[in-house]
Short mmCIF file of C-alpha atoms in Angstrom, two decimals:
data_model
loop_
_atom_site.label_atom_id
_atom_site.label_comp_id
_atom_site.label_asym_id
_atom_site.label_seq_id
_atom_site.Cartn_x
_atom_site.Cartn_y
_atom_site.Cartn_z
CA ILE A 17 0.00 -0.21 0.04
CA VAL A 18 3.19 2.05 0.15
CA ASN A 19 5.17 3.82 -2.81
CA ASP A 20 8.23 5.71 -2.69
CA PRO A 21 6.63 9.23 -3.03
CA THR A 22 4.34 8.51 0.03
CA ALA A 23 6.63 6.38 2.07
CA PRO A 24 7.80 8.98 4.56
CA VAL A 25 4.10 9.74 5.30
CA VAL A 26 3.37 6.52 6.61
CA GLN A 27 6.63 4.98 7.49
CA LEU A 28 5.81 5.55 11.12
CA LEU A 29 2.45 3.52 11.13
CA LYS A 30 3.51 0.08 12.26
CA CYS A 31 0.09 -1.29 12.16
CA ILE A 32 -3.10 0.46 11.07
CA SER A 33 -6.63 -0.40 11.68
CA ARG A 34 -9.34 -1.21 8.92
CA LEU A 35 -10.95 1.85 10.11
CA ASP A 36 -8.04 4.06 9.21
CA THR A 37 -7.46 2.28 5.89
CA ALA A 38 -11.03 3.66 4.79
CA ALA A 39 -10.84 6.94 6.50
CA VAL A 40 -7.19 8.02 6.39
CA LEU A 41 -5.14 6.47 3.65
CA PRO A 42 -7.51 7.68 0.89
CA LYS A 43 -6.63 11.34 2.08
CA LEU A 44 -2.79 10.59 1.10
CA GLY A 45 -3.25 11.63 -2.47
CA VAL A 46 -0.58 10.26 -4.99
CA PRO A 47 1.52 13.08 -6.10
CA ARG A 48 0.55 14.02 -9.47
CA ASN A 49 3.09 14.13 -12.44
CA LYS A 50 2.73 14.35 -16.22
CA ASN A 51 1.88 10.70 -16.55
CA GLN A 52 -1.02 10.94 -13.86
CA GLU A 53 -3.37 13.63 -15.49
CA TYR A 54 -6.10 10.96 -15.16
CA CYS A 55 -6.02 11.62 -11.46
CA ASN A 56 -6.84 15.26 -11.79
CA LEU A 57 -10.74 15.16 -12.02
CA ASN A 58 -10.79 19.02 -11.67
CA LYS A 59 -8.75 20.02 -14.72
CA PRO A 60 -10.71 21.64 -17.74
CA THR A 61 -9.59 19.12 -20.28
CA SER A 62 -10.29 15.39 -20.54
CA SER A 63 -7.84 12.88 -20.83
CA ASP A 64 -9.25 10.22 -23.19
CA ILE A 65 -9.50 10.24 -26.97
CA GLN A 66 -12.28 13.13 -27.44
CA CYS A 67 -14.13 14.34 -30.29
CA ASP A 68 -14.53 18.33 -31.35
CA ALA A 69 -17.81 20.32 -31.04
CA LYS A 70 -18.78 18.39 -34.49
CA TYR A 71 -18.42 15.04 -32.87
CA LYS A 72 -15.49 13.83 -35.40
CA TYR A 73 -12.24 12.82 -34.46
CA ARG A 74 -9.35 15.74 -34.73
CA LEU A 75 -6.31 13.97 -36.20
CA MET A 76 -2.76 15.24 -35.71
CA ASN A 77 -0.20 13.45 -37.58
CA GLY A 78 -2.57 10.60 -38.38
CA GLN A 79 -3.10 10.17 -34.47
CA PRO A 80 -6.45 11.23 -32.36
CA GLN A 81 -5.98 14.52 -30.75
CA ARG A 82 -6.06 14.11 -26.79
CA ASP A 83 -6.92 16.79 -24.17
CA ILE A 84 -9.20 18.76 -26.15
CA GLN A 85 -10.71 21.88 -24.47
CA CYS A 86 -14.48 21.48 -23.49
CA ASP A 87 -16.63 23.82 -25.43
CA ALA A 88 -19.11 25.69 -23.06
CA LYS A 89 -21.04 26.78 -26.26
CA TYR A 90 -21.54 23.41 -27.66
CA LYS A 91 -24.99 22.50 -27.91
CA TYR A 92 -25.04 18.76 -27.31
CA ARG A 93 -23.89 16.30 -24.73
CA LEU A 94 -20.76 14.07 -25.52
CA MET A 95 -21.63 10.39 -25.47
CA ASN A 96 -18.87 9.56 -22.79
CA GLY A 97 -20.23 11.96 -20.35
CA ARG A 98 -17.30 14.52 -20.34
CA CYS A 99 -17.94 18.08 -20.31
CA ASN A 100 -21.14 18.06 -18.55
CA ASN A 101 -19.89 19.87 -15.68
CA LEU A 102 -17.55 22.49 -16.85
CA ARG A 103 -15.73 23.06 -13.80
CA ASN A 104 -15.26 19.41 -13.21
CA THR A 105 -15.16 17.86 -16.63
CA ASN A 106 -14.90 14.15 -15.74
CA TRP A 107 -17.73 14.20 -13.16
CA GLY A 108 -20.20 11.23 -14.20
CA SER A 109 -18.24 10.17 -17.25
CA SER A 110 -17.22 6.75 -18.21
CA PHE A 111 -14.24 4.83 -16.89
CA HIS A 112 -14.16 6.05 -13.35
CA CYS A 113 -14.75 4.76 -9.91
CA HIS A 114 -18.21 3.77 -8.45
CA ARG A 115 -19.04 6.00 -5.34
CA ARG A 116 -19.77 4.08 -2.17
CA LEU A 117 -22.68 4.47 -0.15
CA LEU A 118 -21.12 2.48 2.97
CA PRO A 119 -17.35 2.39 3.88
CA PRO A 120 -15.49 -0.84 2.44
CA ASP A 121 -15.28 -4.06 4.54
CA PHE A 122 -12.35 -6.14 3.26
CA ALA A 123 -10.89 -8.62 5.42
CA ASP A 124 -7.45 -6.62 5.57
CA GLY A 125 -8.98 -3.44 4.97
CA ILE A 126 -7.35 -3.12 1.54
CA ASN A 127 -8.10 -6.16 -0.82
CA ILE A 128 -8.76 -9.45 0.59
CA PRO A 129 -12.57 -10.40 0.21
CA ARG A 130 -14.38 -9.97 3.40
CA ALA A 131 -14.28 -12.65 6.28
CA GLY A 132 -16.12 -13.47 9.59
CA THR A 133 -15.54 -11.36 12.51
CA GLN A 134 -13.04 -13.82 13.94
CA GLY A 135 -11.38 -14.36 10.50
CA GLN A 136 -13.19 -17.43 9.37
CA VAL A 137 -14.41 -17.94 5.72
CA LEU A 138 -17.95 -16.94 5.19
CA PRO A 139 -20.62 -19.45 4.02
CA SER A 140 -21.04 -20.08 0.16
CA PRO A 141 -23.04 -17.26 -1.41
CA ARG A 142 -24.86 -19.79 -3.40
CA LEU A 143 -25.99 -21.66 -0.13
CA LEU A 144 -27.36 -18.54 1.33
CA THR A 145 -29.31 -17.85 -1.69
CA GLU A 146 -30.82 -21.03 -1.57
CA PHE A 147 -31.98 -20.62 1.98
CA ILE A 148 -33.00 -16.87 1.84
CA MET A 149 -34.43 -16.71 -1.44
CA PRO A 150 -35.68 -20.15 -2.60
CA ASP A 151 -37.01 -20.28 -6.16
CA ILE A 152 -40.71 -20.30 -5.27
CA PRO A 153 -42.94 -19.13 -8.13
CA VAL A 154 -45.10 -15.84 -6.78
CA PRO A 155 -46.90 -14.39 -9.69
CA ASP A 156 -47.20 -10.66 -9.04
CA LYS A 157 -50.79 -9.36 -9.76
CA LYS A 158 -49.62 -5.93 -11.08
CA ARG A 159 -46.22 -6.30 -12.84
CA THR A 160 -45.18 -8.32 -15.90
CA GLY A 161 -41.75 -9.65 -16.60
CA MET A 162 -41.44 -6.54 -18.63
CA ASN A 163 -40.77 -4.53 -15.34
CA MET A 164 -37.79 -6.60 -14.67
CA MET A 165 -36.45 -6.14 -18.04
CA TRP A 166 -37.14 -2.44 -18.19
CA GLY A 167 -35.13 -2.12 -15.08
CA GLN A 168 -32.36 -3.95 -16.03
CA PHE A 169 -32.04 -1.91 -19.25
CA MET A 170 -32.07 1.35 -17.13
CA VAL A 171 -29.45 -0.25 -14.81
CA HIS A 172 -27.29 -1.18 -17.82
CA ASP A 173 -27.52 2.70 -18.79
CA SER A 174 -25.60 3.92 -15.57
CA PHE A 175 -23.81 0.67 -14.23
CA ARG A 176 -21.23 -1.66 -15.97
CA THR A 177 -18.67 -3.10 -13.52
CA ILE A 178 -16.49 -5.40 -15.60
CA GLN A 179 -14.45 -8.38 -14.20
CA ASN A 180 -10.87 -9.03 -14.80
CA LEU A 181 -10.29 -10.30 -18.45
CA GLY A 182 -14.11 -11.22 -18.56
CA LEU A 183 -14.67 -15.02 -18.33
CA ALA A 184 -11.12 -15.65 -20.06
CA ILE A 185 -9.93 -16.77 -16.42
CA ASN A 186 -10.80 -20.31 -15.45
CA CYS A 187 -11.27 -20.29 -11.53
CA CYS A 188 -12.57 -23.68 -11.39
CA LEU A 189 -9.42 -25.78 -12.20
CA ILE A 190 -8.70 -29.10 -10.31
CA PRO A 191 -7.66 -29.14 -6.70
CA ASN A 192 -4.33 -28.24 -5.84
CA VAL A 193 -3.65 -26.23 -9.03
CA THR A 194 -2.44 -22.55 -8.88
CA VAL A 195 -5.42 -20.26 -9.80
CA HIS A 196 -5.49 -16.75 -10.89
CA PRO A 197 -4.96 -14.24 -8.11
CA GLU A 198 -8.28 -12.50 -9.02
CA CYS A 199 -10.18 -15.59 -8.66
CA ALA A 200 -13.07 -15.76 -6.11
CA PRO A 201 -14.90 -19.20 -7.13
CA ILE A 202 -18.10 -20.12 -5.37
CA THR A 203 -17.95 -23.57 -3.98
CA ASN A 204 -19.53 -25.74 -1.08
CA PHE A 205 -23.42 -25.57 -2.04
CA PRO A 206 -25.88 -28.26 -2.17
CA GLN A 207 -27.07 -29.62 -5.27
CA ASP A 208 -30.40 -28.52 -6.74
CA GLU A 209 -32.23 -28.66 -10.18
CA ALA A 210 -29.80 -25.87 -11.80
CA THR A 211 -26.67 -27.25 -10.88
CA GLN A 212 -27.82 -30.89 -11.57
CA ALA A 213 -28.65 -29.46 -15.00
CA PHE A 214 -24.96 -28.71 -15.59
CA ASN A 215 -23.56 -32.30 -14.64
CA LYS A 216 -23.67 -31.70 -10.86
CA GLN A 217 -21.99 -28.61 -11.10
CA GLN A 218 -19.65 -28.20 -7.85
CA CYS A 219 -18.14 -24.87 -8.76
CA ILE A 220 -19.31 -21.64 -10.15
CA ASN A 221 -16.48 -19.61 -12.19
CA THR A 222 -16.43 -15.97 -10.37
CA VAL A 223 -13.78 -13.57 -11.25
CA ARG A 224 -13.24 -10.27 -9.20
CA SER A 225 -14.25 -6.90 -10.43
CA ALA A 226 -11.64 -5.14 -12.24
CA SER A 227 -10.11 -2.36 -9.53
CA CYS A 228 -10.24 1.14 -10.14
CA ASN A 229 -7.72 3.78 -10.13
CA THR A 230 -8.51 5.87 -6.93
CA CYS A 231 -5.28 7.94 -7.25
CA SER A 232 -4.70 7.76 -3.71
CA LEU A 233 -3.84 5.06 -1.11
CA GLY A 234 -6.54 2.97 0.78
CA PRO A 235 -8.94 0.34 -0.15
CA ARG A 236 -9.63 -0.99 -3.50
CA ASP A 237 -12.66 0.52 -5.46
CA GLN A 238 -14.41 -0.92 -8.63
CA LEU A 239 -14.57 0.59 -12.09
CA ASN A 240 -17.60 1.77 -13.66
CA VAL A 241 -17.44 1.77 -17.48
CA ALA A 242 -20.56 3.35 -18.05
CA THR A 243 -21.73 7.18 -17.69
CA GLN A 244 -23.20 7.52 -14.07
CA VAL A 245 -25.98 9.36 -15.49
CA LEU A 246 -29.33 8.41 -17.18
CA ASP A 247 -28.45 9.12 -20.88
CA LEU A 248 -28.68 6.22 -22.92
CA SER A 249 -25.15 5.39 -23.27
CA ASN A 250 -26.12 1.81 -23.28
CA LEU A 251 -27.92 2.46 -26.54
CA TYR A 252 -25.37 5.05 -27.93
CA GLY A 253 -22.44 3.87 -26.83
CA GLY A 254 -19.92 6.06 -24.50
CA ASN A 255 -16.85 4.38 -24.13
CA LEU A 256 -13.82 3.37 -26.37
CA ILE A 257 -14.88 -0.05 -27.30
CA ASP A 258 -18.55 0.50 -28.50
CA ASP A 259 -18.07 3.92 -29.77
CA THR A 260 -20.90 5.95 -31.06
CA LEU A 261 -19.34 6.23 -34.34
CA THR A 262 -19.39 2.38 -35.06
CA LEU A 263 -23.25 2.43 -34.57
CA ARG A 264 -24.01 5.13 -36.91
CA SER A 265 -25.06 4.92 -40.46
CA PHE A 266 -24.04 8.78 -41.25
CA VAL A 267 -27.04 8.92 -43.39
CA LYS A 268 -29.74 11.43 -42.50
CA GLY A 269 -29.03 10.77 -38.48
CA GLN A 270 -29.96 7.05 -38.87
CA MET A 271 -28.25 4.39 -36.66
CA ARG A 272 -27.10 1.16 -38.33
CA GLY A 273 -29.11 -1.83 -38.39
CA SER A 274 -29.90 -5.30 -40.49
CA LEU A 275 -32.89 -7.35 -41.56
CA ASP A 276 -33.88 -10.59 -39.51
CA ILE A 277 -35.18 -13.72 -41.46
CA ASN A 278 -38.54 -11.99 -41.80
CA GLY A 279 -37.11 -8.97 -43.41
CA ASN A 280 -37.79 -6.75 -40.36
CA GLU A 281 -35.43 -4.07 -39.40
CA THR A 282 -33.22 -5.02 -36.12
CA LEU A 283 -29.77 -4.24 -34.52
CA PRO A 284 -26.70 -4.27 -36.70
CA VAL A 285 -25.04 -7.91 -36.66
CA ARG A 286 -21.80 -7.71 -34.64
CA ARG A 287 -18.71 -7.96 -37.09
CA LEU A 288 -16.80 -10.37 -35.25
CA PRO A 289 -13.84 -10.12 -34.45
CA LYS A 290 -13.94 -6.46 -35.33
CA GLU A 291 -16.54 -5.52 -33.05
CA GLN A 292 -15.77 -8.05 -30.14
CA ASP A 293 -16.79 -6.46 -26.77
CA THR A 294 -13.22 -6.44 -25.31
CA LEU A 295 -14.64 -5.17 -21.89
CA ASP A 296 -16.01 -8.64 -21.41
CA LEU A 297 -14.47 -11.70 -23.04
CA THR A 298 -17.55 -14.00 -22.76
CA PRO A 299 -17.89 -15.51 -26.12
CA CYS A 300 -21.00 -14.93 -28.27
CA ASN A 301 -20.99 -17.88 -30.34
CA GLU A 302 -23.95 -18.39 -33.07
CA PRO A 303 -25.41 -21.83 -32.86
CA LEU A 304 -24.75 -23.98 -35.78
CA ASN A 305 -28.27 -25.19 -35.91
CA ASN A 306 -29.69 -21.75 -35.69
CA PRO A 307 -27.56 -19.43 -37.62
CA GLU A 308 -30.33 -16.80 -37.66
CA LEU A 309 -29.63 -16.33 -33.87
CA THR A 310 -26.58 -13.95 -34.26
CA CYS A 311 -24.88 -11.54 -32.14
CA TYR A 312 -25.81 -7.95 -32.28
CA HIS A 313 -24.05 -4.86 -32.16
CA SER A 314 -25.10 -2.20 -29.36
CA GLY A 315 -23.74 0.62 -27.36
CA ASP A 316 -23.81 -1.79 -24.46
CA GLY A 317 -21.38 -4.59 -25.78
CA ILE A 318 -22.16 -8.13 -25.08
CA ARG A 319 -25.10 -7.05 -22.63
CA GLY A 320 -27.06 -6.32 -25.61
CA ASN A 321 -27.28 -9.92 -25.98
CA GLN A 322 -27.72 -10.83 -22.50
CA GLN A 323 -31.40 -11.95 -22.64
CA PRO A 324 -34.33 -11.74 -25.17
CA GLY A 325 -36.06 -9.01 -23.26
CA VAL A 326 -33.12 -6.46 -22.80
CA ASN A 327 -32.58 -7.35 -26.59
CA SER A 328 -35.88 -6.45 -27.80
CA ILE A 329 -35.68 -3.02 -25.94
CA HIS A 330 -32.58 -2.43 -27.65
CA ILE A 331 -34.43 -3.08 -30.79
CA MET A 332 -37.16 -0.79 -30.04
CA MET A 333 -35.05 2.09 -29.02
CA ARG A 334 -32.86 1.81 -32.24
CA LYS A 335 -36.34 2.03 -34.12
CA ARG A 336 -37.58 4.89 -32.16
CA HIS A 337 -34.54 6.86 -32.70
CA ASN A 338 -34.43 6.29 -36.50
CA GLN A 339 -38.18 7.30 -36.35
CA HIS A 340 -37.31 10.78 -34.69
CA ALA A 341 -34.44 11.31 -37.14
CA LYS A 342 -36.73 10.68 -40.13
CA ALA A 343 -39.40 13.14 -38.89
CA LEU A 344 -36.70 16.00 -38.02
CA ALA A 345 -35.37 15.47 -41.54
CA TYR A 346 -38.92 15.72 -43.06
CA VAL A 347 -39.77 19.29 -41.17
CA ASN A 348 -35.92 20.46 -41.53
CA PRO A 349 -34.61 19.28 -44.85
CA HIS A 350 -31.69 21.84 -44.33
CA TRP A 351 -30.29 19.85 -41.50
CA ASP A 352 -27.39 17.65 -41.92
CA ASP A 353 -26.57 14.25 -40.63
CA GLU A 354 -24.89 15.35 -37.48
CA THR A 355 -27.76 17.55 -36.54
CA LEU A 356 -30.28 15.13 -37.08
CA PHE A 357 -28.53 12.31 -35.13
CA GLN A 358 -27.94 14.69 -32.14
CA GLU A 359 -31.50 16.12 -32.17
CA ALA A 360 -33.12 12.54 -32.43
CA SER A 361 -30.99 11.17 -29.70
CA LYS A 362 -31.72 14.30 -27.53
CA TYR A 363 -35.58 13.79 -28.07
CA LEU A 364 -35.29 10.12 -27.14
CA THR A 365 -33.05 10.53 -24.12
CA HIS A 366 -35.24 13.28 -22.84
CA GLY A 367 -38.51 11.18 -23.42
CA ILE A 368 -36.98 8.45 -21.72
CA VAL A 369 -35.33 9.74 -18.59
CA GLY A 370 -38.06 12.55 -18.12
CA GLY A 371 -40.48 9.50 -17.99
CA GLU A 372 -38.48 7.72 -15.58
CA ARG A 373 -38.18 10.61 -13.33
CA GLU A 374 -41.87 11.32 -13.44
CA VAL A 375 -42.48 7.77 -12.12
CA GLU A 376 -40.16 8.23 -9.63
CA ILE A 377 -41.52 11.28 -8.39
CA GLU A 378 -45.14 10.37 -8.82
CA GLY A 379 -44.67 6.84 -7.05
#
């Protein structure tokens, strides 16, 4: 937990409590230098590959220009959440740490997963789930399955906590074999219908969430690669992998798409491996006996293919954006593609987010 620049500050501390690691160490900021601009959340420029006021990459010697200045007069939001706050340009943007509602409770105060009060290993999460939340069908008289699907779609808009290397790490190796240090496999649980369906599975492959650069000493934090506000970033992109530019057709503000086997418009087919979701290495394998079940490309990466409900909402949102763009082009024939796209996304975002807020306020 100690590096060279901060060693003199904490070298007299022979032992620190878990409370000190959560309350004191984060105040010992890492000294800034030219290679740590990420840590300066208050600077007037942003440190990722950015776009100019026309939302087109600026190139210098063939390379994307970095550290552009936020334009206070620019009319539209940046898709990665930057520059919403002109004083704190990185607030709410993608690829930053989650904020905690409660202090962390690591076993060593820093990194080791939580343990019992006496240091003992805690019971299996799967075991606790089976006893506390048994799988008992209780139909809801007021809500349908769409309530869950819509909630999941909106959660994906504001949160995406990625695992270390996705599922590329195997944490369920045979006993006595060294596993990856980021492994946290779930074991020691009784068999049920779900595990028996997978050849009496005894281990659930679980990898810890990727840690976030807190720019200070102290406990481990988790990285959120989504924008932290309701702005439909899961539809339009907002990170460096599923960038908005790969989702656009650049024709009259329309988003890219494809046709299903019935000739209906749907999401664009993911062009693998070019558009592989590198934030989650979970493979999206198309079944050989059902080639029409393909992997789709969305602003949410592999999560857009997570289940049919979320996938259908992505399709619906894309269609609605294109409807807005088409209507705006009809009444504003002088608008170019960029204006049509930005205005259509603004209409859709305000309609969806405004509706969500009204539901929250009115109950």
